[in-house]
PDB file of C-alpha atoms and ligand atoms in Angstrom:
ATOM      1  CA  MET V   1     -20.393-127.915 -42.882  1.00 57.00           C
ATOM      2  CA  ARG V   2     -18.381-125.374 -41.642  1.00 57.00           C
ATOM      3  CA  THR V   3     -16.829-122.028 -43.275  1.00 52.00           C
ATOM      4  CA  SER V   4     -13.261-121.921 -42.333  1.00 47.00           C
ATOM      5  CA  THR V   5      -9.747-123.915 -42.961  1.00 47.00           C
ATOM      6  CA  SER V   6      -7.837-122.176 -39.721  1.00 54.00           C
ATOM      7  CA  ARG V   7      -6.446-124.217 -37.608  1.00 59.00           C
ATOM      8  CA  ALA V   8      -9.010-123.462 -35.064  1.00 53.00           C
ATOM      9  CA  ALA V   9     -11.453-124.580 -37.496  1.00 48.00           C
ATOM     10  CA  ARG V  10      -9.710-127.603 -37.860  1.00 54.00           C
ATOM     11  CA  ARG V  11      -9.892-128.420 -34.201  1.00 54.00           C
ATOM     12  CA  GLU V  12     -13.607-127.500 -33.900  1.00 48.00           C
ATOM     13  CA  LEU V  13     -14.009-130.034 -36.859  1.00 50.00           C
ATOM     14  CA  ALA V  14     -13.820-132.766 -34.351  1.00 56.00           C
ATOM     15  CA  ARG V  15     -16.759-131.161 -32.592  1.00 53.00           C
ATOM     16  CA  SER V  16     -18.845-130.822 -35.547  1.00 50.00           C
ATOM     17  CA  ARG V  17     -18.485-134.604 -36.373  1.00 52.00           C
ATOM     18  CA  ARG V  18     -19.708-135.383 -32.493  1.00 56.00           C
ATOM     19  CA  VAL V  19     -22.410-133.025 -33.184  1.00 55.00           C
ATOM     20  CA  LEU V  20     -23.539-134.678 -36.393  1.00 52.00           C
ATOM     21  CA  ARG V  21     -22.865-138.162 -34.596  1.00 55.00           C
ATOM     22  CA  ARG V  22     -25.365-136.891 -31.407  1.00 57.00           C
ATOM     23  CA  MET V  23     -27.812-135.899 -34.199  1.00 52.00           C
ATOM     24  CA  GLU V  24     -27.843-139.377 -35.652  1.00 51.00           C
ATOM     25  CA  ARG V  25     -27.871-141.208 -32.287  1.00 51.00           C
ATOM     26  CA  ASP V  26     -30.604-139.041 -30.865  1.00 48.00           C
ATOM     27  CA  ALA V  27     -32.831-139.791 -33.979  1.00 45.00           C
ATOM     28  CA  ALA V  28     -32.525-143.797 -33.269  1.00 37.00           C
ATOM     29  CA  ARG V  29     -32.738-143.869 -29.556  1.00 31.00           C
ATOM     30  CA  ARG V  30     -35.603-144.634 -27.390  1.00 29.00           C
ATOM     31  CA  ASP V  31     -36.496-141.717 -25.047  1.00 26.00           C
ATOM     32  CA  ARG V  32     -37.968-143.306 -22.089  1.00 27.00           C
ATOM     33  CA  ALA V  33     -37.891-140.120 -20.089  1.00 27.00           C
ATOM     34  CA  SER V  34     -40.300-138.689 -23.209  1.00 29.00           C
ATOM     35  CA  LEU V  35     -42.683-141.759 -23.007  1.00 28.00           C
ATOM     36  CA  ALA V  36     -43.089-141.039 -19.148  1.00 27.00           C
ATOM     37  CA  ARG V  37     -44.515-137.791 -20.006  1.00 29.00           C
ATOM     38  CA  ARG V  38     -46.893-139.393 -22.100  1.00 27.00           C
ATOM     39  CA  THR V  39     -46.686-136.516 -24.522  1.00 27.00           C
ATOM     40  CA  SER V  40     -47.851-137.207 -28.160  1.00 28.00           C
ATOM     41  CA  ALA V  41     -44.524-137.446 -29.216  1.00 30.00           C
ATOM     42  CA  VAL V  42     -43.244-140.689 -31.075  1.00 33.00           C
ATOM     43  CA  LEU V  43     -40.571-142.041 -29.830  1.00 34.00           C
ATOM     44  CA  VAL V  44     -38.770-144.994 -32.002  1.00 35.00           C
ATOM     45  CA  ALA V  45     -36.067-147.546 -31.820  1.00 34.00           C
ATOM     46  CA  ALA V  46     -34.908-146.421 -35.422  1.00 34.00           C
ATOM     47  CA  VAL V  47     -32.029-148.622 -35.400  1.00 32.00           C
ATOM     48  CA  LEU V  48     -32.872-152.062 -35.711  1.00 28.00           C
ATOM     49  CA  GLY V  49     -31.377-154.022 -32.442  1.00 27.00           C
ATOM     50  CA  ALA V  50     -32.609-156.350 -29.610  1.00 25.00           C
ATOM     51  CA  GLY V  51     -36.031-155.448 -28.012  1.00 25.00           C
ATOM     52  CA  TRP V  52     -37.261-153.820 -31.878  1.00 28.00           C
ATOM     53  CA  TRP V  53     -39.545-156.909 -31.986  1.00 27.00           C
ATOM     54  CA  ALA V  54     -41.805-157.799 -29.514  1.00 25.00           C
ATOM     55  CA  GLY V  55     -40.814-160.878 -27.732  1.00 25.00           C
ATOM     56  CA  ASP V  56     -43.913-162.693 -28.948  1.00 25.00           C
ATOM     57  CA  ARG V  57     -47.042-162.741 -31.442  1.00 27.00           C
ATOM     58  CA  SER V  58     -47.918-159.130 -29.934  1.00 29.00           C
ATOM     59  CA  GLY V  59     -45.480-157.842 -32.476  1.00 32.00           C
ATOM     60  CA  TRP V  60     -47.396-159.338 -35.675  1.00 33.00           C
ATOM     61  CA  GLU V  61     -50.782-158.523 -36.816  1.00 33.00           C
ATOM     62  CA  THR V  62     -52.859-160.559 -39.530  1.00 32.00           C
ATOM     63  CA  SER V  63     -53.404-159.066 -42.937  1.00 34.00           C
ATOM     64  CA  GLY V  64     -57.153-159.632 -42.599  1.00 35.00           C
ATOM     65  CA  LEU V  65     -56.948-162.588 -45.331  1.00 36.00           C
ATOM     66  CA  GLY V  66     -57.297-165.951 -43.688  1.00 34.00           C
ATOM     67  CA  ASP V  67     -54.047-167.233 -42.780  1.00 36.00           C
ATOM     68  CA  LEU V  68     -51.792-165.041 -44.140  1.00 42.00           C
ATOM     69  CA  TRP V  69     -49.820-163.329 -41.875  1.00 47.00           C
ATOM     70  CA  SER V  70     -48.295-159.803 -42.563  1.00 50.00           C
ATOM     71  CA  PRO V  71     -45.208-159.326 -40.307  1.00 58.00           C
ATOM     72  CA  ARG V  72     -45.201-155.559 -38.992  1.00 67.00           C
ATOM     73  CA  ALA V  73     -42.746-153.849 -37.048  1.00 72.00           C
ATOM     74  CA  TYR V  74     -43.772-151.583 -33.952  1.00 75.00           C
ATOM     75  CA  VAL V  75     -42.907-148.329 -32.437  1.00 67.00           C
ATOM     76  CA  GLU V  76     -43.845-147.032 -29.331  1.00 64.00           C
ATOM     77  CA  VAL V  77     -46.025-143.905 -29.472  1.00 56.00           C
ATOM     78  CA  GLY V  78     -47.025-142.132 -26.376  1.00 59.00           C
ATOM     79  CA  GLY V  79     -46.567-145.605 -25.070  1.00 66.00           C
ATOM     80  CA  ASP V  80     -48.596-147.397 -27.442  1.00 64.00           C
ATOM     81  CA  ALA V  81     -47.336-149.967 -29.963  1.00 72.00           C
ATOM     82  CA  VAL V  82     -47.894-148.394 -33.334  1.00 73.00           C
ATOM     83  CA  ALA V  83     -47.144-150.255 -36.385  1.00 78.00           C
ATOM     84  CA  VAL V  84     -44.041-148.911 -38.307  1.00 87.00           C
ATOM     85  CA  PRO V  85     -45.502-146.925 -41.301  1.00 88.00           C
ATOM     86  CA  GLN V  86     -46.632-148.971 -44.529  1.00 87.00           C
ATOM     87  CA  PRO V  87     -46.008-146.730 -47.556  1.00 87.00           C
ATOM     88  CA  GLU V  88     -48.606-146.199 -50.100  1.00 87.00           C
ATOM     89  CA  PRO V  89     -48.361-148.656 -52.834  1.00 88.00           C
ATOM     90  CA  ALA V  90     -45.781-147.295 -55.747  1.00 90.00           C
ATOM     91  CA  ASP V  91     -45.358-148.486 -59.059  1.00 90.00           C
ATOM     92  CA  GLY V  92     -41.676-148.620 -59.708  1.00 94.00           C
ATOM     93  CA  ARG V  93     -39.100-145.687 -58.870  1.00 96.00           C
ATOM     94  CA  VAL V  94     -40.187-141.904 -59.226  1.00 96.00           C
ATOM     95  CA  LEU V  95     -37.276-140.972 -61.056  1.00 97.00           C
ATOM     96  CA  PRO V  96     -35.046-142.874 -63.351  1.00 97.00           C
ATOM     97  CA  LYS V  97     -31.984-144.191 -61.685  1.00 97.00           C
ATOM     98  CA  VAL V  98     -28.535-142.119 -62.118  1.00 98.00           C
ATOM     99  CA  PRO V  99     -25.779-144.188 -63.288  1.00 97.00           C
ATOM    100  CA  VAL V 100     -22.523-144.321 -61.903  1.00 97.00           C
ATOM    101  CA  THR V 101     -20.327-142.387 -64.286  1.00 97.00           C
ATOM    102  CA  THR V 102     -17.778-140.760 -61.864  1.00 97.00           C
ATOM    103  CA  THR V 103     -15.420-142.300 -59.333  1.00 97.00           C
ATOM    104  CA  GLY V 104     -14.099-140.527 -56.358  1.00 97.00           C
ATOM    105  CA  SER V 105     -14.210-140.183 -52.480  1.00 97.00           C
ATOM    106  CA  TYR V 106     -17.579-141.044 -50.612  1.00 97.00           C
ATOM    107  CA  ALA V 107     -18.899-142.320 -47.511  1.00 96.00           C
ATOM    108  CA  PHE V 108     -22.194-143.335 -46.133  1.00 96.00           C
ATOM    109  CA  LEU V 109     -23.553-142.818 -42.705  1.00 94.00           C
ATOM    110  CA  HIS V 110     -25.764-145.545 -42.393  1.00 94.00           C
ATOM    111  CA  VAL V 111     -24.805-149.345 -44.319  1.00 94.00           C
ATOM    112  CA  ASP V 112     -26.497-152.146 -44.241  1.00 91.00           C
ATOM    113  CA  GLU V 113     -25.193-155.658 -42.955  1.00 88.00           C
ATOM    114  CA  ALA V 114     -23.579-156.322 -46.351  1.00 90.00           C
ATOM    115  CA  GLY V 115     -21.903-152.817 -46.402  1.00 91.00           C
ATOM    116  CA  GLY V 116     -24.213-151.659 -48.856  1.00 94.00           C
ATOM    117  CA  PRO V 117     -26.032-148.010 -48.326  1.00 97.00           C
ATOM    118  CA  VAL V 118     -29.050-146.986 -46.480  1.00 96.00           C
ATOM    119  CA  GLY V 119     -30.809-144.648 -48.311  1.00 97.00           C
ATOM    120  CA  TYR V 120     -34.307-142.897 -48.999  1.00 98.00           C
ATOM    121  CA  ASP V 121     -37.266-145.629 -50.624  1.00 97.00           C
ATOM    122  CA  PRO V 122     -36.677-144.171 -54.361  1.00 97.00           C
ATOM    123  CA  CYS V 123     -40.160-145.359 -55.287  1.00 97.00           C
ATOM    124  CA  ARG V 124     -42.001-142.525 -53.323  1.00 97.00           C
ATOM    125  CA  PRO V 125     -41.304-138.896 -53.151  1.00 97.00           C
ATOM    126  CA  VAL V 126     -39.249-137.558 -50.277  1.00 98.00           C
ATOM    127  CA  ALA V 127     -41.545-134.583 -49.008  1.00 98.00           C
ATOM    128  CA  TYR V 128     -39.707-131.705 -47.230  1.00 98.00           C
ATOM    129  CA  VAL V 129     -41.167-128.984 -45.464  1.00 98.00           C
ATOM    130  CA  THR V 130     -39.339-125.647 -44.675  1.00 98.00           C
ATOM    131  CA  ASN V 131     -39.683-123.332 -41.652  1.00 98.00           C
ATOM    132  CA  PRO V 132     -39.109-120.114 -42.926  1.00 97.00           C
ATOM    133  CA  SER V 133     -38.693-118.699 -39.178  1.00 97.00           C
ATOM    134  CA  GLY V 134     -34.881-117.101 -39.048  1.00 95.00           C
ATOM    135  CA  ARG V 135     -34.533-117.690 -42.771  1.00 96.00           C
ATOM    136  CA  PRO V 136     -32.668-114.527 -44.278  1.00 94.00           C
ATOM    137  CA  SER V 137     -34.885-113.291 -46.873  1.00 93.00           C
ATOM    138  CA  ALA V 138     -31.745-113.103 -49.597  1.00 92.00           C
ATOM    139  CA  LEU V 139     -32.074-116.760 -49.212  1.00 93.00           C
ATOM    140  CA  ASP V 140     -35.734-117.911 -49.740  1.00 90.00           C
ATOM    141  CA  GLY V 141     -34.849-120.019 -52.913  1.00 94.00           C
ATOM    142  CA  VAL V 142     -31.870-121.464 -51.901  1.00 96.00           C
ATOM    143  CA  VAL V 143     -33.115-124.402 -50.171  1.00 97.00           C
ATOM    144  CA  HIS V 144     -35.120-125.618 -53.366  1.00 98.00           C
ATOM    145  CA  GLU V 145     -32.219-125.174 -55.690  1.00 97.00           C
ATOM    146  CA  ALA V 146     -30.286-127.312 -53.774  1.00 98.00           C
ATOM    147  CA  ALA V 147     -33.075-130.028 -53.444  1.00 98.00           C
ATOM    148  CA  GLN V 148     -33.016-129.803 -57.218  1.00 98.00           C
ATOM    149  CA  ILE V 149     -29.547-130.244 -57.450  1.00 98.00           C
ATOM    150  CA  VAL V 150     -29.754-133.490 -54.711  1.00 98.00           C
ATOM    151  CA  SER V 151     -32.930-134.797 -56.783  1.00 98.00           C
ATOM    152  CA  GLU V 152     -31.035-134.714 -60.164  1.00 98.00           C
ATOM    153  CA  ALA V 153     -27.623-136.390 -58.810  1.00 98.00           C
ATOM    154  CA  SER V 154     -29.300-138.998 -56.856  1.00 98.00           C
ATOM    155  CA  GLY V 155     -32.476-140.176 -58.411  1.00 98.00           C
ATOM    156  CA  VAL V 156     -34.584-139.592 -55.102  1.00 98.00           C
ATOM    157  CA  SER V 157     -37.293-137.273 -55.801  1.00 98.00           C
ATOM    158  CA  LEU V 158     -37.432-134.526 -53.098  1.00 98.00           C
ATOM    159  CA  VAL V 159     -40.672-132.552 -53.425  1.00 98.00           C
ATOM    160  CA  HIS V 160     -41.683-129.850 -51.213  1.00 98.00           C
ATOM    161  CA  GLN V 161     -44.706-129.467 -49.251  1.00 97.00           C
ATOM    162  CA  GLY V 162     -44.841-126.235 -47.765  1.00 97.00           C
ATOM    163  CA  ASP V 163     -43.708-124.401 -44.921  1.00 97.00           C
ATOM    164  CA  VAL V 164     -44.476-125.301 -41.204  1.00 98.00           C
ATOM    165  CA  ASP V 165     -43.874-123.619 -38.113  1.00 97.00           C
ATOM    166  CA  GLU V 166     -42.434-126.662 -36.634  1.00 97.00           C
ATOM    167  CA  PRO V 167     -39.139-125.785 -34.742  1.00 95.00           C
ATOM    168  CA  PRO V 168     -36.033-127.463 -35.224  1.00 94.00           C
ATOM    169  CA  MET V 169     -34.482-129.712 -32.532  1.00 88.00           C
ATOM    170  CA  MET V 170     -31.819-132.597 -32.393  1.00 82.00           C
ATOM    171  CA  ASP V 171     -33.998-134.952 -30.759  1.00 79.00           C
ATOM    172  CA  ARG V 172     -37.095-134.911 -33.436  1.00 85.00           C
ATOM    173  CA  PRO V 173     -40.108-137.164 -32.838  1.00 85.00           C
ATOM    174  CA  LEU V 174     -40.020-139.162 -35.980  1.00 86.00           C
ATOM    175  CA  ILE V 175     -43.739-139.650 -36.340  1.00 88.00           C
ATOM    176  CA  GLN V 176     -46.036-136.843 -35.199  1.00 89.00           C
ATOM    177  CA  PRO V 177     -49.680-137.453 -36.069  1.00 87.00           C
ATOM    178  CA  GLU V 178     -50.966-134.618 -35.220  1.00 91.00           C
ATOM    179  CA  ARG V 179     -48.696-132.444 -37.283  1.00 95.00           C
ATOM    180  CA  TYR V 180     -48.197-134.843 -40.439  1.00 95.00           C
ATOM    181  CA  GLY V 181     -50.335-137.537 -40.185  1.00 91.00           C
ATOM    182  CA  GLU V 182     -49.299-141.445 -39.403  1.00 87.00           C
ATOM    183  CA  ASP V 183     -46.107-141.742 -41.659  1.00 91.00           C
ATOM    184  CA  TRP V 184     -42.596-140.912 -40.934  1.00 93.00           C
ATOM    185  CA  VAL V 185     -42.451-137.267 -40.657  1.00 94.00           C
ATOM    186  CA  PRO V 186     -40.762-135.396 -43.959  1.00 97.00           C
ATOM    187  CA  VAL V 187     -37.299-133.924 -43.936  1.00 97.00           C
ATOM    188  CA  LEU V 188     -37.776-130.464 -42.026  1.00 97.00           C
ATOM    189  CA  VAL V 189     -35.436-127.575 -43.165  1.00 97.00           C
ATOM    190  CA  ALA V 190     -35.133-125.035 -40.761  1.00 97.00           C
ATOM    191  CA  TRP V 191     -33.120-121.803 -39.670  1.00 97.00           C
ATOM    192  CA  SER V 192     -31.615-121.025 -36.377  1.00 96.00           C
ATOM    193  CA  ASP V 193     -28.771-119.282 -35.190  1.00 94.00           C
ATOM    194  CA  GLU V 194     -25.853-120.379 -32.358  1.00 91.00           C
ATOM    195  CA  GLU V 195     -27.586-118.830 -29.549  1.00 93.00           C
ATOM    196  CA  ALA V 196     -31.111-120.592 -29.926  1.00 93.00           C
ATOM    197  CA  PHE V 197     -29.072-123.556 -31.276  1.00 91.00           C
ATOM    198  CA  PRO V 198     -26.004-124.248 -29.632  1.00 89.00           C
ATOM    199  CA  GLU V 199     -24.785-126.958 -32.129  1.00 88.00           C
ATOM    200  CA  LEU V 200     -24.475-124.329 -34.341  1.00 90.00           C
ATOM    201  CA  GLU V 201     -22.007-122.637 -32.317  1.00 88.00           C
ATOM    202  CA  GLY V 202     -18.917-121.052 -33.936  1.00 84.00           C
ATOM    203  CA  GLN V 203     -17.928-121.650 -37.513  1.00 82.00           C
ATOM    204  CA  VAL V 204     -20.613-124.307 -38.135  1.00 87.00           C
ATOM    205  CA  ALA V 205     -23.075-123.171 -40.718  1.00 91.00           C
ATOM    206  CA  GLY V 206     -25.411-125.941 -40.921  1.00 91.00           C
ATOM    207  CA  ILE V 207     -26.103-129.508 -39.670  1.00 91.00           C
ATOM    208  CA  GLY V 208     -27.950-132.320 -41.077  1.00 92.00           C
ATOM    209  CA  GLY V 209     -29.174-136.113 -41.246  1.00 92.00           C
ATOM    210  CA  SER V 210     -31.753-138.799 -40.926  1.00 92.00           C
ATOM    211  CA  ALA V 211     -32.648-141.734 -39.100  1.00 89.00           C
ATOM    212  CA  ALA V 212     -32.198-145.083 -40.542  1.00 89.00           C
ATOM    213  CA  VAL V 213     -35.639-146.960 -39.889  1.00 87.00           C
ATOM    214  CA  PRO V 214     -37.088-150.387 -40.456  1.00 86.00           C
ATOM    215  CA  GLY V 215     -39.155-151.258 -43.277  1.00 88.00           C
ATOM    216  CA  PRO V 216     -43.100-152.067 -42.373  1.00 85.00           C
ATOM    217  CA  THR V 217     -42.160-155.825 -41.794  1.00 82.00           C
ATOM    218  CA  GLY V 218     -39.178-155.131 -40.011  1.00 81.00           C
ATOM    219  CA  GLU V 219     -36.666-156.296 -42.804  1.00 85.00           C
ATOM    220  CA  GLY V 220     -34.076-154.070 -44.230  1.00 89.00           C
ATOM    221  CA  ARG V 221     -33.502-150.381 -43.398  1.00 91.00           C
ATOM    222  CA  TRP V 222     -34.352-147.183 -45.109  1.00 94.00           C
ATOM    223  CA  LEU V 223     -33.726-143.374 -44.096  1.00 95.00           C
ATOM    224  CA  ALA V 224     -36.653-141.294 -43.005  1.00 93.00           C
ATOM    225  CA  ALA V 225     -37.516-138.013 -40.849  1.00 92.00           C
ATOM    226  CA  GLY V 226     -34.439-136.096 -42.102  1.00 94.00           C
ATOM    227  CA  ARG V 227     -33.665-132.630 -40.661  1.00 93.00           C
ATOM    228  CA  ILE V 228     -31.437-129.948 -41.328  1.00 95.00           C
ATOM    229  CA  VAL V 229     -30.841-126.624 -39.478  1.00 95.00           C
ATOM    230  CA  LEU V 230     -29.115-123.668 -41.089  1.00 95.00           C
ATOM    231  CA  ASP V 231     -27.407-120.937 -39.363  1.00 94.00           C
ATOM    232  CA  GLY V 232     -28.887-117.618 -40.560  1.00 95.00           C
ATOM    233  CA  PRO V 233     -26.765-115.207 -39.383  1.00 94.00           C
ATOM    234  CA  ASP V 234     -23.341-117.145 -40.662  1.00 92.00           C
ATOM    235  CA  LEU V 235     -25.265-117.805 -44.348  1.00 94.00           C
ATOM    236  CA  ALA V 236     -26.319-114.392 -44.520  1.00 95.00           C
ATOM    237  CA  ALA V 237     -22.565-112.781 -43.975  1.00 93.00           C
ATOM    238  CA  MET V 238     -21.573-115.436 -46.233  1.00 92.00           C
ATOM    239  CA  LEU V 239     -23.622-114.250 -48.886  1.00 93.00           C
ATOM    240  CA  GLU V 240     -21.823-110.669 -48.805  1.00 94.00           C
ATOM    241  CA  ARG V 241     -18.546-112.991 -49.978  1.00 90.00           C
ATOM    242  CA  PRO V 242     -17.455-112.819 -53.847  1.00 89.00           C
ATOM    243  CA  ASP V 243     -19.365-116.016 -55.236  1.00 88.00           C
ATOM    244  CA  GLY V 244     -21.543-116.040 -51.677  1.00 92.00           C
ATOM    245  CA  ALA V 245     -24.629-117.384 -53.220  1.00 93.00           C
ATOM    246  CA  GLY V 246     -22.842-120.367 -54.762  1.00 94.00           C
ATOM    247  CA  GLN V 247     -21.049-120.908 -51.605  1.00 92.00           C
ATOM    248  CA  VAL V 248     -24.540-120.953 -49.259  1.00 94.00           C
ATOM    249  CA  ARG V 249     -26.067-123.254 -51.989  1.00 96.00           C
ATOM    250  CA  ALA V 250     -22.917-125.176 -51.537  1.00 95.00           C
ATOM    251  CA  ILE V 251     -23.586-125.572 -47.803  1.00 94.00           C
ATOM    252  CA  VAL V 252     -26.980-126.515 -48.502  1.00 95.00           C
ATOM    253  CA  VAL V 253     -26.425-129.204 -50.891  1.00 96.00           C
ATOM    254  CA  HIS V 254     -23.980-130.546 -48.701  1.00 94.00           C
ATOM    255  CA  GLU V 255     -26.490-130.742 -45.705  1.00 95.00           C
ATOM    256  CA  LEU V 256     -28.934-132.335 -47.859  1.00 97.00           C
ATOM    257  CA  ALA V 257     -26.449-134.908 -49.180  1.00 96.00           C
ATOM    258  CA  HIS V 258     -26.442-135.698 -45.378  1.00 95.00           C
ATOM    259  CA  VAL V 259     -29.985-136.203 -45.041  1.00 96.00           C
ATOM    260  CA  LEU V 260     -30.006-138.540 -48.110  1.00 97.00           C
ATOM    261  CA  GLY V 261     -27.108-140.451 -46.409  1.00 96.00           C
ATOM    262  CA  LEU V 262     -23.605-139.269 -47.434  1.00 96.00           C
ATOM    263  CA  ASP V 263     -20.857-138.613 -44.685  1.00 94.00           C
ATOM    264  CA  HIS V 264     -18.018-136.665 -44.802  1.00 92.00           C
ATOM    265  CA  VAL V 265     -14.655-137.365 -46.404  1.00 94.00           C
ATOM    266  CA  ASP V 266     -11.292-136.404 -46.362  1.00 92.00           C
ATOM    267  CA  ASP V 267     -10.822-135.503 -49.797  1.00 93.00           C
ATOM    268  CA  THR V 268     -10.917-131.712 -50.605  1.00 92.00           C
ATOM    269  CA  GLY V 269     -11.714-131.911 -53.994  1.00 94.00           C
ATOM    270  CA  GLU V 270     -15.518-133.109 -52.691  1.00 95.00           C
ATOM    271  CA  LEU V 271     -18.380-131.147 -51.745  1.00 95.00           C
ATOM    272  CA  MET V 272     -18.425-133.583 -48.417  1.00 94.00           C
ATOM    273  CA  HIS V 273     -15.206-132.699 -46.834  1.00 92.00           C
ATOM    274  CA  PRO V 274     -16.714-131.041 -43.585  1.00 87.00           C
ATOM    275  CA  LEU V 275     -14.642-127.769 -44.745  1.00 83.00           C
ATOM    276  CA  THR V 276     -15.903-125.038 -47.488  1.00 65.00           C
ATOM    277  CA  ARG V 277     -13.359-124.647 -49.632  1.00 68.00           C
ATOM    278  CA  ASP V 278     -13.168-123.682 -53.651  1.00 72.00           C
ATOM    279  CA  ARG V 279     -15.818-126.200 -54.508  1.00 88.00           C
ATOM    280  CA  THR V 280     -19.261-125.120 -54.816  1.00 92.00           C
ATOM    281  CA  ASP V 281     -20.487-127.812 -56.914  1.00 95.00           C
ATOM    282  CA  LEU V 282     -20.648-131.562 -56.412  1.00 97.00           C
ATOM    283  CA  GLY V 283     -17.403-133.340 -56.822  1.00 97.00           C
ATOM    284  CA  PRO V 284     -16.952-136.895 -58.573  1.00 98.00           C
ATOM    285  CA  GLY V 285     -17.257-138.584 -55.248  1.00 98.00           C
ATOM    286  CA  ASP V 286     -20.099-137.024 -54.195  1.00 98.00           C
ATOM    287  CA  ARG V 287     -21.979-137.773 -57.572  1.00 98.00           C
ATOM    288  CA  GLN V 288     -20.686-141.536 -57.144  1.00 98.00           C
ATOM    289  CA  GLY V 289     -22.144-141.658 -53.537  1.00 98.00           C
ATOM    290  CA  LEU V 290     -25.602-140.050 -54.136  1.00 98.00           C
ATOM    291  CA  ALA V 291     -26.146-142.264 -57.421  1.00 98.00           C
ATOM    292  CA  LEU V 292     -25.523-145.150 -55.215  1.00 98.00           C
ATOM    293  CA  LEU V 293     -27.691-144.023 -52.484  1.00 98.00           C
ATOM    294  CA  GLY V 294     -30.489-143.510 -55.008  1.00 98.00           C
ATOM    295  CA  GLN V 295     -29.872-147.094 -56.091  1.00 98.00           C
ATOM    296  CA  VAL V 296     -30.995-148.826 -53.107  1.00 97.00           C
ATOM    297  CA  ALA V 297     -34.209-151.203 -53.181  1.00 96.00           C
ATOM    298  CA  CYS V 298     -37.666-149.819 -52.770  1.00 95.00           C
ATOM    299  CA  ARG V 299     -39.944-150.449 -49.443  1.00 92.00           C
ATOM    300  CA  PRO V 300     -42.384-153.172 -50.096  1.00 88.00           C
TER     301      PRO V 300
HETATM  302 ZN1   ZN R 401     -21.314-132.190 -43.017  1.00 53.35          ZN
END
């Protein structure tokens, strides 16, 4: 999200979109170079395509129940095949569905074959972790405030799982067993500045997104491994403005909405417009889009 409506900012808007797309792409691509280094990083072909499935039986495993076969999709971890994380059994949604009561402009970052939204599994809490390094002290609580707003608007339960020291990176490994166990990594909210993180250059105040990953059987797609990088100096400066706190919160809500699957829209009446304006709360289309993202099917 950006912080000005000037002509120069508009020119940079195209660049911010490219950054967001690159982030999505980086999350999705299989990084052969890193595999060759045999790091412990997990590299995942997160967007289904040719080559996702092994071409033979090796892409499947038995359920251990006689002749019942349980198809599993596999990802590569340090050169080894690892089954796509199987979520804990769930007993329905964590939060009730949010009914759609408003209409406006919205767009999804990922859609399925039928054009429906790809979102987080609403039957499991979506964990987020925070890296406090570089966070202006006046902004200690803003991420949790924003998470509450987005949880209520979407019916997807965002739950804080504490502070971590994982640094922000564009090409974030989607599974990190040593840090987070065998599941997809939680949403990471981190702070940086444009020197350490060039994608925040200029008036970019934050970036955010998630990866679209297959379900445990290879069927369907859900979001996972979200990340947000916020520009600490930009947001600290913004806090000095009249209603600065509201504007900063709006930026974090905007980035969290990206994480949950909302794309930018051209309608300046929505918070998902890429430039901040007077709007500091969710607009009608933002709410419609988030409610729809929270209504996707649960992972099996
Ligand atoms: Zn944005």
